[in-house]
Coordinates of C-alpha atoms in Angstrom, one line a residue:
X94 CA -6.9 23.3 51.9
X95 CA -9.9 21.5 50.4
X96 CA -10.5 24.4 48.9
X97 CA -7.0 24.8 47.5
X98 CA -7.2 20.7 46.0
X99 CA -10.4 21.2 44.5
X100 CA -8.6 24.5 42.2
X101 CA -6.0 22.1 41.5
X102 CA -8.2 19.7 40.0
X103 CA -10.1 22.5 38.1
X104 CA -7.1 23.9 36.9
X105 CA -5.4 20.7 35.6
X106 CA -8.5 19.3 33.9
X107 CA -8.8 23.0 32.2
X108 CA -4.8 22.7 31.3
X109 CA -5.1 19.3 29.8
X110 CA -8.1 20.4 27.4
X111 CA -6.3 23.5 26.5
X112 CA -3.6 21.3 25.6
X113 CA -5.9 18.8 23.9
X114 CA -7.3 21.8 21.9
X115 CA -3.6 23.2 20.8
X116 CA -3.1 19.8 19.6
X117 CA -6.3 19.4 17.4
X118 CA -5.5 22.8 16.3
X119 CA -1.6 22.3 14.9
X120 CA -3.2 19.0 13.4
X121 CA -5.4 21.0 11.4
X122 CA -3.7 24.1 10.1
X123 CA -0.5 21.4 9.1
X124 CA -3.2 20.1 7.0
X125 CA -4.9 23.2 6.0
X126 CA -1.1 24.2 4.9
X127 CA -0.9 21.4 2.4
X128 CA -3.8 22.2 0.6
X129 CA -3.6 26.3 0.8
X130 CA 0.3 26.3 -0.3
X131 CA -0.7 24.9 -3.6
X132 CA -3.5 27.5 -4.3
X133 CA -2.1 30.6 -2.9
X134 CA -0.6 31.3 -6.9
X135 CA -3.4 30.2 -9.1
X136 CA -1.8 28.2 -10.8
X137 CA 0.0 24.3 -10.4
X138 CA 3.1 23.0 -12.4
X139 CA 3.0 19.1 -12.6
X140 CA 5.7 18.8 -9.3
X141 CA 3.4 20.6 -7.2
X142 CA 0.7 18.8 -7.7
X143 CA 2.5 15.8 -7.5
X144 CA 4.2 16.8 -3.9
X145 CA 0.1 17.5 -3.7
X146 CA -0.2 13.9 -3.6
X147 CA 2.7 12.9 -1.5
X148 CA 1.1 14.7 1.1
X149 CA -1.6 12.6 1.2
X150 CA 0.5 9.7 0.9
X151 CA 0.8 8.6 -2.9
X152 CA 3.8 7.6 -5.0
X153 CA 3.3 8.8 -8.7
X154 CA 4.9 7.4 -11.7
X155 CA 7.5 10.1 -13.2
X156 CA 5.0 10.2 -17.0
X157 CA 3.1 12.9 -16.9
X158 CA -0.1 13.0 -16.7
X159 CA -3.5 13.2 -19.0
X160 CA -4.6 16.8 -18.8
X161 CA -8.8 17.0 -19.4
X162 CA -11.3 19.8 -19.5
X163 CA -14.6 19.0 -17.8
X164 CA -17.3 20.9 -16.3
X165 CA -18.6 20.3 -13.0
X166 CA -23.0 19.0 -13.9
X167 CA -25.4 21.2 -12.8
X168 CA -27.5 18.8 -11.1
X169 CA -25.6 16.3 -9.5
X170 CA -27.1 12.6 -10.6
X171 CA -26.8 9.6 -7.4
X172 CA -23.2 9.2 -8.7
X173 CA -21.5 12.2 -8.7
X174 CA -23.6 13.0 -5.0
X175 CA -21.7 9.9 -3.9
X176 CA -18.5 11.0 -5.5
X177 CA -18.9 14.5 -3.7
X178 CA -19.2 12.9 -0.8
X179 CA -16.2 10.7 -1.0
X180 CA -14.3 15.2 -1.8
X181 CA -16.3 16.2 1.9
X182 CA -14.7 13.2 3.4
X183 CA -11.4 15.2 2.3
X184 CA -12.7 18.0 3.0
X185 CA -13.6 19.1 -0.9
X186 CA -17.3 20.0 -1.9
X187 CA -17.9 20.1 -5.5
X188 CA -21.2 21.7 -5.4
X189 CA -19.6 25.0 -5.0
X190 CA -18.5 24.0 -8.2
X191 CA -22.0 22.9 -9.9
X192 CA -21.9 24.0 -14.1
X193 CA -17.4 25.6 -13.6
X194 CA -15.1 24.2 -15.8
X195 CA -12.5 22.1 -14.4
X196 CA -9.2 20.8 -15.3
X197 CA -9.3 17.1 -14.5
X198 CA -5.4 15.8 -14.2
X199 CA -5.1 12.1 -14.3
X200 CA -1.6 10.3 -12.7
X201 CA -0.6 6.9 -12.3
X202 CA -0.3 5.4 -8.7
X203 CA 3.7 3.9 -9.0
X204 CA 2.9 1.6 -6.3
X205 CA -0.5 0.1 -6.8
X206 CA -0.8 -1.5 -10.1
X207 CA -3.5 0.0 -12.5
X208 CA -4.7 2.5 -10.1
X209 CA -4.5 6.3 -10.8
X210 CA -4.6 9.4 -9.0
X211 CA -6.8 12.6 -10.4
X212 CA -6.7 15.6 -9.3
X213 CA -9.8 18.4 -10.1
X214 CA -8.4 21.8 -10.7
X215 CA -10.7 24.9 -11.3
X216 CA -9.0 28.3 -11.6
X217 CA -5.9 27.2 -10.5
X218 CA -7.7 26.1 -7.2
X219 CA -7.3 22.4 -6.5
X220 CA -11.0 21.5 -5.8
X221 CA -11.2 17.7 -5.3
X222 CA -9.7 14.4 -6.3
X223 CA -9.9 11.0 -5.8
X224 CA -7.5 7.6 -6.2
X225 CA -8.9 4.5 -7.9
X226 CA -8.1 1.4 -9.6
X227 CA -9.7 0.2 -13.2
X228 CA -9.7 -3.7 -11.8
X229 CA -12.7 -5.4 -11.8
X230 CA -13.4 -5.2 -8.1
X231 CA -11.3 -2.2 -7.9
X232 CA -11.8 0.4 -5.8
X233 CA -12.4 4.5 -5.5
X234 CA -11.4 6.3 -2.7
X235 CA -11.0 10.0 -1.6
X236 CA -7.5 11.7 -1.3
X237 CA -7.4 11.4 2.2
X238 CA -8.3 7.6 2.5
X239 CA -4.9 5.8 1.5
X240 CA -5.6 4.2 5.1
X241 CA -9.0 2.3 3.7
X242 CA -7.3 0.1 1.2
X243 CA -6.8 -2.8 3.5
X244 CA -4.6 -4.9 1.3
X245 CA -6.9 -3.7 -2.0
X246 CA -3.3 -2.8 -3.8
X247 CA -3.1 -5.6 -5.9

C-alpha cells in the first residue's frame, strides 16, 4: 500500500511537470509563430509589418512608414551595445548582422503622442526593432516590452 501511495505521488508530480512543459512550449511556439510567419516569404508588405506590430500590442497610424536604408555597424559602440541588449530582451540579436545592410521602417504609434515604432528588416526578415518617444523625457523599449511603459504614454 505504501509503495502504491509513493508511486502515485511521483506520477502526479511527473504529470504536473509535463503539463507545465507543454504550456511553456505552447507559449514559445505562439511567440515564434508571429515572427516566422512574416519571415517565410522573404518580403514584407506594409500591412504585414503593421500586423507584426499589432501582434506585440502596438497600434500604428494609417500613414505609410518612413523607409531608410541603413547598415548595421561592423563594430558596436556602447550605444549600439545597449540598443542590442534591448533587442535581445525581445528575442532578436543584431550582432548576427554586423556590417550588413537593412531597411529601417518607422511607423507613428497611434495611441501614444510623439512616439514611433521602428522595424529593422534584412533580406525580407525582421531582425529587430523598438518603440521610442521623441519627448525630452522620452523612452526607448523593445517591441515586446509594451508593459514596461507604466504610464509614460503622455
